[in-house]
mmCIF file of C-alpha atoms in Angstrom:
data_model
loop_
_atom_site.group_PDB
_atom_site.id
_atom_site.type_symbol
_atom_site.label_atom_id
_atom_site.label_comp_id
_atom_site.label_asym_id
_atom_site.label_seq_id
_atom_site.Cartn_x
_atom_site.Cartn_y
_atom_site.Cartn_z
ATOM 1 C CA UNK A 1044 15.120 12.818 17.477
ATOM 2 C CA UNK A 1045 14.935 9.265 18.744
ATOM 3 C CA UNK A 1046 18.052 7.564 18.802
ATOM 4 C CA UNK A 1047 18.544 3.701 18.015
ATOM 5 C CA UNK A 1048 17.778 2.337 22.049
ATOM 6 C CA UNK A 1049 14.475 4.246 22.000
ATOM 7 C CA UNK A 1050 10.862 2.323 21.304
ATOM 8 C CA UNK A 1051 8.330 2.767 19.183
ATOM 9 C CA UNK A 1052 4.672 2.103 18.592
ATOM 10 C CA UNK A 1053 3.009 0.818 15.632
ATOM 11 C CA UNK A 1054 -0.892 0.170 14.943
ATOM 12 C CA UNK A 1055 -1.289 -2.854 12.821
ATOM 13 C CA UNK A 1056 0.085 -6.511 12.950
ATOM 14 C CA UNK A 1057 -0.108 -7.597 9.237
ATOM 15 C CA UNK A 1058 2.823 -7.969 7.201
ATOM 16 C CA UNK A 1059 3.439 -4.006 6.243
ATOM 17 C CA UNK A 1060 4.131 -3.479 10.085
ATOM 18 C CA UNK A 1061 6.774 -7.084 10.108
ATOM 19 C CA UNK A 1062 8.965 -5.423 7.580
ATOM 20 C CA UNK A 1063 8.546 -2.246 9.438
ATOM 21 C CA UNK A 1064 9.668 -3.728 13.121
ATOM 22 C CA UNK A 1065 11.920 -6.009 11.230
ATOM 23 C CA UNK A 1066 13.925 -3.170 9.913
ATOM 24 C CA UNK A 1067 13.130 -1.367 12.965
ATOM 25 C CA UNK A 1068 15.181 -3.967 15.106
ATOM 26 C CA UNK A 1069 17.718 -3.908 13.068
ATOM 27 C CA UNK A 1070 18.597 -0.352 13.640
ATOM 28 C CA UNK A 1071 18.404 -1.192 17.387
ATOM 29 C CA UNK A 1072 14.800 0.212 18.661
ATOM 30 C CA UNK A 1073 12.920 -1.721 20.512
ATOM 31 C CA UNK A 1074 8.764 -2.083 18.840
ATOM 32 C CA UNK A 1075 5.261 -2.192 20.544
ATOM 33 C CA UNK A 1076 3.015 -3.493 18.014
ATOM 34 C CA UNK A 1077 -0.988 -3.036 18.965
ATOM 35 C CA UNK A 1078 -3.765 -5.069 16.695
ATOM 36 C CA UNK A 1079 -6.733 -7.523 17.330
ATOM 37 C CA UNK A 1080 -5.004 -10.547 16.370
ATOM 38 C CA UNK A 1081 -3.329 -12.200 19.057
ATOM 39 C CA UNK A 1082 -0.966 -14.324 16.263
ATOM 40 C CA UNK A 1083 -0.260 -11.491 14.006
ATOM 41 C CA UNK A 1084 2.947 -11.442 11.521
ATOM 42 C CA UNK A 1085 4.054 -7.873 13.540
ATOM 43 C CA UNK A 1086 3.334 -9.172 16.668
ATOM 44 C CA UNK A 1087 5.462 -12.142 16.269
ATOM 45 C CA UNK A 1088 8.814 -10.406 15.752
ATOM 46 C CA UNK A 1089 7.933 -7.251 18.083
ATOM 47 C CA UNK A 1090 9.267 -6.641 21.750
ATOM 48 C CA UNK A 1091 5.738 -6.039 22.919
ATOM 49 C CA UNK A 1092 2.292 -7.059 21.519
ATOM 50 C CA UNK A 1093 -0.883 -5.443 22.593
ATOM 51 C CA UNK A 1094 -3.710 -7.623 22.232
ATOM 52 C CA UNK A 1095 -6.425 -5.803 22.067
ATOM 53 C CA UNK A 1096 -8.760 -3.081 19.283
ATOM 54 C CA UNK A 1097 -7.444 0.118 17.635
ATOM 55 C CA UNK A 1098 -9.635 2.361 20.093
ATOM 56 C CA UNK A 1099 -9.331 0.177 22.843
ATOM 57 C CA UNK A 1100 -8.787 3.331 25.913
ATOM 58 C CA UNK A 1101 -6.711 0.727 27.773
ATOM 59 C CA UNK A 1102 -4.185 -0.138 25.547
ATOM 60 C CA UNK A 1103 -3.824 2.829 23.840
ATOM 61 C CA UNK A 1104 -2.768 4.568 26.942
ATOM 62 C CA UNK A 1105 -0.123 1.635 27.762
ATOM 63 C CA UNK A 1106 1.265 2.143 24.043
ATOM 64 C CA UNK A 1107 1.748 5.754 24.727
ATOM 65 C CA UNK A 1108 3.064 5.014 28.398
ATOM 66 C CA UNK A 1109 5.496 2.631 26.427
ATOM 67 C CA UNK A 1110 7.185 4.482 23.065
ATOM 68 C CA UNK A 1111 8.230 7.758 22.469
ATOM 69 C CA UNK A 1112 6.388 7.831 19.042
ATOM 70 C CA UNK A 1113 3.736 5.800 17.185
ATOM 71 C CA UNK A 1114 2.788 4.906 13.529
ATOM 72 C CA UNK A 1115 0.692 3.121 11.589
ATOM 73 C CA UNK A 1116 1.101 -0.082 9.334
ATOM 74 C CA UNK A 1117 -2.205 0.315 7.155
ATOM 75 C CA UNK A 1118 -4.777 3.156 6.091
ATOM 76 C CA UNK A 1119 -7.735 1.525 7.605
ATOM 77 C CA UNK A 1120 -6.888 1.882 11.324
ATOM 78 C CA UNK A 1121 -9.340 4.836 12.913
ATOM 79 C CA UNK A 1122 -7.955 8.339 12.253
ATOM 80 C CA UNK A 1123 -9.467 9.052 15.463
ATOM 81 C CA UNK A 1124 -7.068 6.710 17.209
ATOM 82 C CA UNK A 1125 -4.186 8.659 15.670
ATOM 83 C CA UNK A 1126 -5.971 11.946 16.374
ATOM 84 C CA UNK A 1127 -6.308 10.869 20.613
ATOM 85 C CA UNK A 1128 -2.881 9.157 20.204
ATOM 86 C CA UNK A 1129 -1.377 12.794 18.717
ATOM 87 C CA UNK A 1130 -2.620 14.752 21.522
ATOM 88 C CA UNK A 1131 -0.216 12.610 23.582
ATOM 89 C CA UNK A 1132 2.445 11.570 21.600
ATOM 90 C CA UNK A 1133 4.035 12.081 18.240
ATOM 91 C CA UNK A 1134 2.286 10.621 15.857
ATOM 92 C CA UNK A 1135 3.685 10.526 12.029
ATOM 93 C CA UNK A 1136 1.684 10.385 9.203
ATOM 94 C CA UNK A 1137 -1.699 12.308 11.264
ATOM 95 C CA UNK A 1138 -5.241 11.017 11.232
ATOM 96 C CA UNK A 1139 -6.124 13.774 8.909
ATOM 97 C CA UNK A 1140 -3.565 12.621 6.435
ATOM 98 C CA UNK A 1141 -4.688 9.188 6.879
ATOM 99 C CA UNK A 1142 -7.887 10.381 6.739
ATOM 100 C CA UNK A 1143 -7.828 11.391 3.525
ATOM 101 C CA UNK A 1144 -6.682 8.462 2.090
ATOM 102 C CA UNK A 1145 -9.221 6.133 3.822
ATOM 103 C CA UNK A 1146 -12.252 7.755 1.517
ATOM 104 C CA UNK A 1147 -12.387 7.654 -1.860
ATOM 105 C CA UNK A 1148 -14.315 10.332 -2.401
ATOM 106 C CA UNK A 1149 -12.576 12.894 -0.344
ATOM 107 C CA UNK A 1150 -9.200 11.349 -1.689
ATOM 108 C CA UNK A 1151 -10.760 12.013 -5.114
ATOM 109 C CA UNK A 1152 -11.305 15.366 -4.301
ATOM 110 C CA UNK A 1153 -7.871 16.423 -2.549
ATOM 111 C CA UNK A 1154 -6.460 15.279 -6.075
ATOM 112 C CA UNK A 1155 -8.550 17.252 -8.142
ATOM 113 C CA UNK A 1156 -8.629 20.459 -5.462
ATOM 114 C CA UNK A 1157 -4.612 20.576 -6.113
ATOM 115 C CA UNK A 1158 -5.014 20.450 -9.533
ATOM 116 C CA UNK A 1159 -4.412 16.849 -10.198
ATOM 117 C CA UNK A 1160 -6.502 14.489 -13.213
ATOM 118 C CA UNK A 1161 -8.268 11.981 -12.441
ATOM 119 C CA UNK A 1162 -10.764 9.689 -14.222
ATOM 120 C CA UNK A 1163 -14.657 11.489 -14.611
ATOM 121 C CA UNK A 1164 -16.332 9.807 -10.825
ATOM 122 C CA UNK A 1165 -19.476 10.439 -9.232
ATOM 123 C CA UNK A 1166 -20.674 10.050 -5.675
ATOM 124 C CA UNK A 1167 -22.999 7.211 -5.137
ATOM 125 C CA UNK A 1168 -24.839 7.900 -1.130
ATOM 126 C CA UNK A 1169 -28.337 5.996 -2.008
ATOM 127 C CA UNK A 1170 -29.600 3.992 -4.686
ATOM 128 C CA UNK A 1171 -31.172 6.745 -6.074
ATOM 129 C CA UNK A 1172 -28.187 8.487 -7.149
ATOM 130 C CA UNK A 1173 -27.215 5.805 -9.715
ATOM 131 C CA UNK A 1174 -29.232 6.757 -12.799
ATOM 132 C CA UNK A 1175 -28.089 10.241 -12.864
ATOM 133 C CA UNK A 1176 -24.927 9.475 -12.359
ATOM 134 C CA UNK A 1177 -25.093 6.774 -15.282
ATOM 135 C CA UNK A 1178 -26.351 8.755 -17.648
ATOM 136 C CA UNK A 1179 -23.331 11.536 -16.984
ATOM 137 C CA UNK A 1180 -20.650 8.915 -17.031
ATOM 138 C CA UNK A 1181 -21.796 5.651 -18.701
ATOM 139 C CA UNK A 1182 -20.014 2.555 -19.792
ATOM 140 C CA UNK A 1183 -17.363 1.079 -19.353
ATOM 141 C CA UNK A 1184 -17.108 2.333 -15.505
ATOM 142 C CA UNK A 1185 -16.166 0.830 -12.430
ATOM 143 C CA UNK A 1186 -18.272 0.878 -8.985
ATOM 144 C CA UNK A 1187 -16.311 1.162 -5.622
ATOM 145 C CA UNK A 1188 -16.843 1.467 -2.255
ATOM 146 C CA UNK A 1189 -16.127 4.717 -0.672
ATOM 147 C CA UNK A 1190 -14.184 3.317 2.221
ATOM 148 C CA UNK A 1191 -12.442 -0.433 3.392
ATOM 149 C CA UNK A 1192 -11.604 -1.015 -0.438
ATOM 150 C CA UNK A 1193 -8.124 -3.039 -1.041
ATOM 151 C CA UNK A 1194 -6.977 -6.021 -3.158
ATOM 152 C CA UNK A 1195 -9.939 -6.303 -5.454
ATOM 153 C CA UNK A 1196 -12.177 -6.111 -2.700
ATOM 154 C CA UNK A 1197 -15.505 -3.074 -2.884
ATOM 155 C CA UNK A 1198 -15.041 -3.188 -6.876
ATOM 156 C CA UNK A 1199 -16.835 -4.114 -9.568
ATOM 157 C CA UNK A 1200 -16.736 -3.907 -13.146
ATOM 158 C CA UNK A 1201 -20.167 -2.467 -14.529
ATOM 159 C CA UNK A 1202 -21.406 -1.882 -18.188
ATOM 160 C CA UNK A 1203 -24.912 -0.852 -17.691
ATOM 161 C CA UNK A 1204 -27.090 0.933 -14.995
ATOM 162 C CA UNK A 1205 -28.380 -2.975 -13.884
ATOM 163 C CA UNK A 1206 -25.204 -3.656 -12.893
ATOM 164 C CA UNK A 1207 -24.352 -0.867 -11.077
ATOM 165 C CA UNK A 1208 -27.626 -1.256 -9.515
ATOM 166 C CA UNK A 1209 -27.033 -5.281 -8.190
ATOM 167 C CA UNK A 1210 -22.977 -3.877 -7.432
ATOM 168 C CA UNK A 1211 -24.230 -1.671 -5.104
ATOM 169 C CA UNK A 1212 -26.964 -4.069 -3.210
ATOM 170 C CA UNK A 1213 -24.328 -6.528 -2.819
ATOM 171 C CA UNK A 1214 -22.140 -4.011 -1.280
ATOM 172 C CA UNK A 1215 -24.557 -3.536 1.241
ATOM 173 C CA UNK A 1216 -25.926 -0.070 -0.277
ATOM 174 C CA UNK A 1217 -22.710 1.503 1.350
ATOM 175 C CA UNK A 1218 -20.958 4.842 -0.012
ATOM 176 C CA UNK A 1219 -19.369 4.307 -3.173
ATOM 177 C CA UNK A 1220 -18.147 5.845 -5.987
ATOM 178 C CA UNK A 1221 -18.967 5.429 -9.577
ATOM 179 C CA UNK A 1222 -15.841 5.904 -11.573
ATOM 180 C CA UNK A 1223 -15.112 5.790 -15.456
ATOM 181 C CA UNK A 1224 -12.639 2.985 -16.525
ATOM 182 C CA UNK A 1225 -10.139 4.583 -18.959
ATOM 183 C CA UNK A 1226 -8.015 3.396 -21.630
ATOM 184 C CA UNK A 1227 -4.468 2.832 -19.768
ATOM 185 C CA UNK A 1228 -1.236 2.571 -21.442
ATOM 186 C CA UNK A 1229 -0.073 0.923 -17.929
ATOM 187 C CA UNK A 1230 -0.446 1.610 -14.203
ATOM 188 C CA UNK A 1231 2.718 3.236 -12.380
ATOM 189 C CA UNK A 1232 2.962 4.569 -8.648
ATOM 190 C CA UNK A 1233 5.547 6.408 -7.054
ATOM 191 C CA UNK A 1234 6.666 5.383 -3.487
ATOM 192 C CA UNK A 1235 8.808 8.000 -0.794
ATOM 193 C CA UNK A 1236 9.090 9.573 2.600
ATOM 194 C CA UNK A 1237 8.570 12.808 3.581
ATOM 195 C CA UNK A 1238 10.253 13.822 7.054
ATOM 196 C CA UNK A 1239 8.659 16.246 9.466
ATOM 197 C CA UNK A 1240 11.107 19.209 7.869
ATOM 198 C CA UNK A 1241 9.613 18.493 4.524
ATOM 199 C CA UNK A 1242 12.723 16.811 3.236
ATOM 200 C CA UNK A 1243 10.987 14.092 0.314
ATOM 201 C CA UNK A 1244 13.125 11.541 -0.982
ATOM 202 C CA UNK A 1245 11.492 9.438 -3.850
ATOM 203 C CA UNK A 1246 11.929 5.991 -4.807
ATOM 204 C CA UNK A 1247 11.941 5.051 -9.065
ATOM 205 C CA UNK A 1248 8.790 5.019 -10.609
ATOM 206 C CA UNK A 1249 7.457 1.461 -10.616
ATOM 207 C CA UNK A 1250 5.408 -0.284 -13.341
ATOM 208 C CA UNK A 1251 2.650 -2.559 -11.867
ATOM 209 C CA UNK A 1252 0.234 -4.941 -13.242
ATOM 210 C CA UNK A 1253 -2.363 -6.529 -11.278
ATOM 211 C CA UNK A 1254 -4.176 -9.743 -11.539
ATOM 212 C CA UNK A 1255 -8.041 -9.607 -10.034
ATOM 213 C CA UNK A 1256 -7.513 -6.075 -8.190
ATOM 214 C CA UNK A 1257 -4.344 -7.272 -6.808
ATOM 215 C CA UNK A 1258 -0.805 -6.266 -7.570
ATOM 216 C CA UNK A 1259 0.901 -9.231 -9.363
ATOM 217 C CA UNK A 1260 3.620 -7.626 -10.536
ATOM 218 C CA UNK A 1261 5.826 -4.124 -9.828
ATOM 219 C CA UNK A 1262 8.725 -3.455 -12.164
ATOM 220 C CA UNK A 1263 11.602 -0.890 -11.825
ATOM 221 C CA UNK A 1264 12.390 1.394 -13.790
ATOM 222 C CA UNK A 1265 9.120 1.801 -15.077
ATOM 223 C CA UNK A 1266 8.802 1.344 -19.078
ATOM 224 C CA UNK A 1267 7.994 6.141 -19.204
ATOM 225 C CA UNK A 1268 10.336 8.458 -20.757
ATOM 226 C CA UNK A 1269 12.024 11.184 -18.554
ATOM 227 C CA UNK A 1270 9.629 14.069 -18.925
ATOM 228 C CA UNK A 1271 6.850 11.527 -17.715
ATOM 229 C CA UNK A 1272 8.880 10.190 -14.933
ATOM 230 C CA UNK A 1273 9.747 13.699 -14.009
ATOM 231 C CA UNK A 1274 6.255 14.527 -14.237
ATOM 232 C CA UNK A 1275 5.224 11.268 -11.800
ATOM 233 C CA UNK A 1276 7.833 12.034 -9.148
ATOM 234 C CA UNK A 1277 6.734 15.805 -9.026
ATOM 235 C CA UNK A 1278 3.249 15.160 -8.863
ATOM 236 C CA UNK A 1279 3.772 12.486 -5.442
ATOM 237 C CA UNK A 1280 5.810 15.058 -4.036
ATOM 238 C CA UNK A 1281 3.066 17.839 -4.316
ATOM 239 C CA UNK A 1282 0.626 15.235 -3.016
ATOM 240 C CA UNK A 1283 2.993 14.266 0.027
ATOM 241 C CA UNK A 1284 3.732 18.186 0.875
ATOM 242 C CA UNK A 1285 -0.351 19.167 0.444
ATOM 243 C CA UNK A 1286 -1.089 16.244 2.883
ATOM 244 C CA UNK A 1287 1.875 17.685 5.267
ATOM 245 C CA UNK A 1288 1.987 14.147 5.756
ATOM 246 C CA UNK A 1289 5.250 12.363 7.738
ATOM 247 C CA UNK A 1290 6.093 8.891 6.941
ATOM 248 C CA UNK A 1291 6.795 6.702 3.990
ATOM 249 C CA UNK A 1292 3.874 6.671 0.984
ATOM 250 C CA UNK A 1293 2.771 5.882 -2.438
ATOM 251 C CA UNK A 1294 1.376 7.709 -5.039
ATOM 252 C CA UNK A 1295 -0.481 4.872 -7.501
ATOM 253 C CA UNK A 1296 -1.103 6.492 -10.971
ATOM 254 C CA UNK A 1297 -2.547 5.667 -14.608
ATOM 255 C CA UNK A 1298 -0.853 6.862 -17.995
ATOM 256 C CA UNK A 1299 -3.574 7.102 -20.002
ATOM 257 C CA UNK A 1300 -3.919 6.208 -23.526
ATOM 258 C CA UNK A 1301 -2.944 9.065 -25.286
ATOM 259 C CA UNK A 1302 -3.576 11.492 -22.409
ATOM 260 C CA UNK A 1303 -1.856 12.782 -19.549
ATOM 261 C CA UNK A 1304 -1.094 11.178 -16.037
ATOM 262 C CA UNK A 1305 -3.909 10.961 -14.288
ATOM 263 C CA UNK A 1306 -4.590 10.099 -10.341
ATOM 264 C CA UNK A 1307 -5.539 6.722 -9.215
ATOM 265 C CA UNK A 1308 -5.225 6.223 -5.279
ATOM 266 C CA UNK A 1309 -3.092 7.297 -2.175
ATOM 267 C CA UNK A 1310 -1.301 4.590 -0.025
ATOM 268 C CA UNK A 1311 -0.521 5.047 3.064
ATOM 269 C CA UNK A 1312 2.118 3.612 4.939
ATOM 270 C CA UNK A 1313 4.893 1.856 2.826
ATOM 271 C CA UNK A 1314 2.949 -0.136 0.162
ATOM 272 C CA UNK A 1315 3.125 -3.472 -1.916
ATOM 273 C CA UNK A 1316 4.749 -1.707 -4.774
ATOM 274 C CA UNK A 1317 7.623 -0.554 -2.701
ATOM 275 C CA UNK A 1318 8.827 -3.807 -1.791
ATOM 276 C CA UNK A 1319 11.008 -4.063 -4.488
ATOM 277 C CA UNK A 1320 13.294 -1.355 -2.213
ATOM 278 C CA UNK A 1321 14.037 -4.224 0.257
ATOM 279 C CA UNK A 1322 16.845 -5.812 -2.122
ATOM 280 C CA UNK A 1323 17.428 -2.834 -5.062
ATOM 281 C CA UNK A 1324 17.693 0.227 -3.216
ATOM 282 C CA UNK A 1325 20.492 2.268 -0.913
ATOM 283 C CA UNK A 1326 17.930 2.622 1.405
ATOM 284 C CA UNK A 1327 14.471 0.270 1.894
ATOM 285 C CA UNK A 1328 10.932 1.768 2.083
ATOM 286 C CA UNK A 1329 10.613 0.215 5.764
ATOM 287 C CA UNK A 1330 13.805 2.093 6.936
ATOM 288 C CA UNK A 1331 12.592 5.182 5.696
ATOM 289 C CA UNK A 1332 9.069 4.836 7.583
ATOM 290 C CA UNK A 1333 11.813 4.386 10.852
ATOM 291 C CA UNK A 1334 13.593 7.708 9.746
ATOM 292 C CA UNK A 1335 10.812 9.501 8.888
ATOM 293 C CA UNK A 1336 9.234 8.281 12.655
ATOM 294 C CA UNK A 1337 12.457 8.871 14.530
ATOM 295 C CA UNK A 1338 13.491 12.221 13.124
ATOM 296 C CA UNK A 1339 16.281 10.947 11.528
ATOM 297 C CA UNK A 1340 17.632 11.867 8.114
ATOM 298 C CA UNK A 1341 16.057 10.150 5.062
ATOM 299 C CA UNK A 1342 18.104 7.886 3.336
ATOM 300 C CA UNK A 1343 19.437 7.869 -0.011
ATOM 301 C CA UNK A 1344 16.328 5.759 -2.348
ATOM 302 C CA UNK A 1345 18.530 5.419 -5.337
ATOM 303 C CA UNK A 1346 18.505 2.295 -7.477
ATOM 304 C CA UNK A 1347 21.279 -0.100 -7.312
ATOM 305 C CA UNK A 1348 19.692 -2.654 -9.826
ATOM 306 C CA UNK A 1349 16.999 -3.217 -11.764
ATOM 307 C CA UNK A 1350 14.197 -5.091 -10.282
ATOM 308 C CA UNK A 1351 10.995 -7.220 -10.284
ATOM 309 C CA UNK A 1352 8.673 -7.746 -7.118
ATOM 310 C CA UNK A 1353 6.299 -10.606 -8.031
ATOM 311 C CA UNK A 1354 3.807 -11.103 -5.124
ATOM 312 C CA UNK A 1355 2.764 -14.646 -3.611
ATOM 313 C CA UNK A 1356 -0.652 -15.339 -2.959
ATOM 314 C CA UNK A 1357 -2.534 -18.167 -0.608
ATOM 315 C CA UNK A 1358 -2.948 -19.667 -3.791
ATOM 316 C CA UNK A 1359 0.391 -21.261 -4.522
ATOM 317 C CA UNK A 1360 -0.160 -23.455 -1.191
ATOM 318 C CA UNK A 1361 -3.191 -25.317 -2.589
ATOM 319 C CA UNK A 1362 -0.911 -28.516 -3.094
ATOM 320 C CA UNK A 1363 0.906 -27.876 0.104
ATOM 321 C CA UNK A 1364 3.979 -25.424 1.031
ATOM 322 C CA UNK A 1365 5.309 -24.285 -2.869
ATOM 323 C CA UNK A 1366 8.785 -25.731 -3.845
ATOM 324 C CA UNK A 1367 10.690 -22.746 -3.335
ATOM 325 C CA UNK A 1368 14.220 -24.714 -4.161
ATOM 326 C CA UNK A 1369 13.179 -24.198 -7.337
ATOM 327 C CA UNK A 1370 12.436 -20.344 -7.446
ATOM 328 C CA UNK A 1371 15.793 -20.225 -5.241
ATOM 329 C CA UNK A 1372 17.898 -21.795 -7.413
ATOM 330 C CA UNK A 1373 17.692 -19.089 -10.141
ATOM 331 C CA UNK A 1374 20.456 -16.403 -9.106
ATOM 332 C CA UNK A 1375 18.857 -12.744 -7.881
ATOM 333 C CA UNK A 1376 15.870 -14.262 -6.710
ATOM 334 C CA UNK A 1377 14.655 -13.477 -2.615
ATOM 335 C CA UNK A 1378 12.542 -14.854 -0.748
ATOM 336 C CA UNK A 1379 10.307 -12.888 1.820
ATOM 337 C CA UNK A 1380 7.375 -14.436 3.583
ATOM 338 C CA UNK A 1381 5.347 -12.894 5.692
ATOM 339 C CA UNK A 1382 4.542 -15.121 8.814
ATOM 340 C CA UNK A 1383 1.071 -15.798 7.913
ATOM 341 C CA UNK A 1384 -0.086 -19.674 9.282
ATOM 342 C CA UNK A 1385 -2.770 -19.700 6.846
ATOM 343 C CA UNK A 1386 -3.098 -19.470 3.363
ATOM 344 C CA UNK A 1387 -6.434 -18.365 1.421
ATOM 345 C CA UNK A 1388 -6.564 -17.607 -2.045
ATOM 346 C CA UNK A 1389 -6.142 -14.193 -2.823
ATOM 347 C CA UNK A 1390 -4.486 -13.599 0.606
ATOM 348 C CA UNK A 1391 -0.698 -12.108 0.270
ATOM 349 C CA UNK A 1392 1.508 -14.434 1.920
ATOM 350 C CA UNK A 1393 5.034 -13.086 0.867
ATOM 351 C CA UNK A 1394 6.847 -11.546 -2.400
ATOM 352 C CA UNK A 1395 10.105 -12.244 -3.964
ATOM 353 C CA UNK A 1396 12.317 -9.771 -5.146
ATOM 354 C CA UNK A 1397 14.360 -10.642 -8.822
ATOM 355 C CA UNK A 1398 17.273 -8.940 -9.939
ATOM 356 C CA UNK A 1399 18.790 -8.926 -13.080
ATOM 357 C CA UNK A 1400 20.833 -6.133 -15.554
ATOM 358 C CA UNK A 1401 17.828 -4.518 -17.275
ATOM 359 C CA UNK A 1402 13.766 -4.595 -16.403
ATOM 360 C CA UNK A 1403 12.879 -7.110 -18.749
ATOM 361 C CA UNK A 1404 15.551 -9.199 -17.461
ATOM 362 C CA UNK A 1405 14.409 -9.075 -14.113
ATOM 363 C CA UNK A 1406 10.636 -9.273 -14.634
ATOM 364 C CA UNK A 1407 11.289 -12.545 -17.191
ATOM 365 C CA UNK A 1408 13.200 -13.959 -13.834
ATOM 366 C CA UNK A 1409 10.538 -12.989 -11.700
ATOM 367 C CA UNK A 1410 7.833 -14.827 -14.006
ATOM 368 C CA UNK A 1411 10.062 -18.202 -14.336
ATOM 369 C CA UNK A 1412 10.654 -17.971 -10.810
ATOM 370 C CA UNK A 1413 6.788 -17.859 -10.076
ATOM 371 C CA UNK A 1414 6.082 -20.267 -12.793
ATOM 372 C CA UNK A 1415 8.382 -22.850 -10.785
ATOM 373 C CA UNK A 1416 6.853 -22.271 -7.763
ATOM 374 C CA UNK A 1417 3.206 -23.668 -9.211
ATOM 375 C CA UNK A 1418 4.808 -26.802 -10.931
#
């Protein structure tokens, strides 16, 4: 165990590894954030910032030198970092867990190995793979990269071999997957922490809705009876315990039309549809990842209130900094930005959190605060 007074070391500056040092400092460890940028969000409110790349030899010796346990903030950082970094350190969740998650294919595969749905794919190496794969699956279907896919970004909607075809040129003829698009009743995901004794504590399912491959919208409790919430928190736990993985996660999943649950993606560390934890839970997702890195006891993740996390994209500053007096003045509504000097469409720049007695309460708050916030 490391007690509050100890440090620890994060990979990633971006706004997952803020709340995480954020929430960090607040339980009294100190934070060594390493990552490229030399203004990132992390860096800002960490004790130390490392300047310099994931695999940099350098630095990655000085971050071991200078916590007594490391994580990461996003998927994409090199599982061989956390594989060097484990042989010297602890190191929760482990570059084979991460690994996992950072492929679609082989993240694909885990599911299905350990007897989880998900929709009909096939793997896409060469251009030559595509009309065989077309004729098995068809339209409608979706193309995606294999690996570096978030927010919208390595998809594309295709309805006929031609446009798989020019989706996979302009993705630079990379690895990719071509996946069937089902009929979805809605998206859910479930978000928890597993600790290194294989305790799992899981937060509500969340209902999300996304706007151009990005999450818009997450919405707790989730709009699923109890046998299919049952079924959702079961099947993130099995994931969580096959991965052995250590640290906070989501499970993101689609209730299909008429069908059972069925597998979408893995998301590791704490992810966007957690957020909502930050002002309607006993315990936060970002306090867990702490827990779960300092051998400390989970937390309770029960509910206090129901919920709506509405993200805020680079967007809303296209007329300048968005009114937020407005948003504010509605009661339950939070604020959290991310420390991010530039806005760019599409690029997250904070969330709010909106409260209210039942879901549809909350999420009609969350929509006429965001509707505020444009006018």
């Amino acid at each position: 165990m490391i007690p509050p007074g100890g440090t620890l070391g994060l990979l990633g500056g971006g706004q997952l590894g803020r709340m995480f040092t954020l929430r960090a400092r607040a339980m009294g460890y100190e934070v060594v954030v390493l990552e490229p940028a030399p203004d990132s969000p992390a860096g800002a409110v960490a004790t130390r910032h490392l300047t310099a790349p994931y695999d940099d030899l350098q630095a990655l010796e000085t971050l071991v030198r200078s916590v007594a346990a490391v994580t990461t903030e996003f998927e994409n950082v090199p599982a061989s970092t956390l594989d060097w970094l484990a042989e010297q350190i602890e190191c929760r969740p482990s570059g084979t867990a991460v690994a996992i998650c950072q492929d679609r294919l082989i993240e694909k595969s885990f599911l299905r190995a350990h007897g989880i749905a998900t929709a009909p794919f096939e793997s896409i190496e060469v251009a030559a793979d595509l009309p065989g794969a077309w004729d098995r699956l068809g339209a409608p279907a979706l193309l995606k990269t294999s690996r570096m896919g978030y927010d919208g970004k390595g998809q594309a909607v295709v309805d006929s071999l031609d446009d798989a075809t020019g989706a996979f040129e302009r993705f630079g003829r990379v690895p990719c997957v071509l996946e069937r698009r089902l009929t979805l009743e809605r998206e859910v995901s479930v978000v928890l922490a597993r600790g290194a004794d294989g305790a799992v504590a899981s937060f509500p399912v969340g209902e999300n809705v996304h706007r151009n491959g990005i999450l818009h919208t997450t919405v707790v409790p989730a709009a699923i009876d109890a046998g299919l919430t049952a079924q959702a928190l079961d099947l993130a736990g099995r994931v969580a315990a096959e991965l052995e993985y250590v640290g906070g996660m989501g499970v993101e999943l689609f209730v299909a039309a008429g069908g059972p649950l069925v597998g979408n993606e893995l998301a590791p560390p704490p992810p966007n549809p957690g957020h909502y934890t930050m002002d309607a839970c006993a315990t936060d997702q970002f306090e867990q990842q702490v827990r779960c890195l300092a051998g400390l006891p989970l937390g309770d993740p029960r509910l206090l209130t129901p919920v709506a996390m509405i993200n805020l994209l680079g967007d809303l500053w296209s007329d300048g900094p968005p009114p937020w007096h407005r948003a504010l003045a509605l009661p339950g509504v939070t604020l959290h930005l991310y420390g991010k000097k530039t806005p760019r469409p599409g690029r997250k720049m904070g969330h709010l959190n909106c409260i209210a007695a039942t879901p549809e309460d909350a999420l009609a708050l969350a929509q006429e605060a965001f509707r505020r916030l444009k006018t």
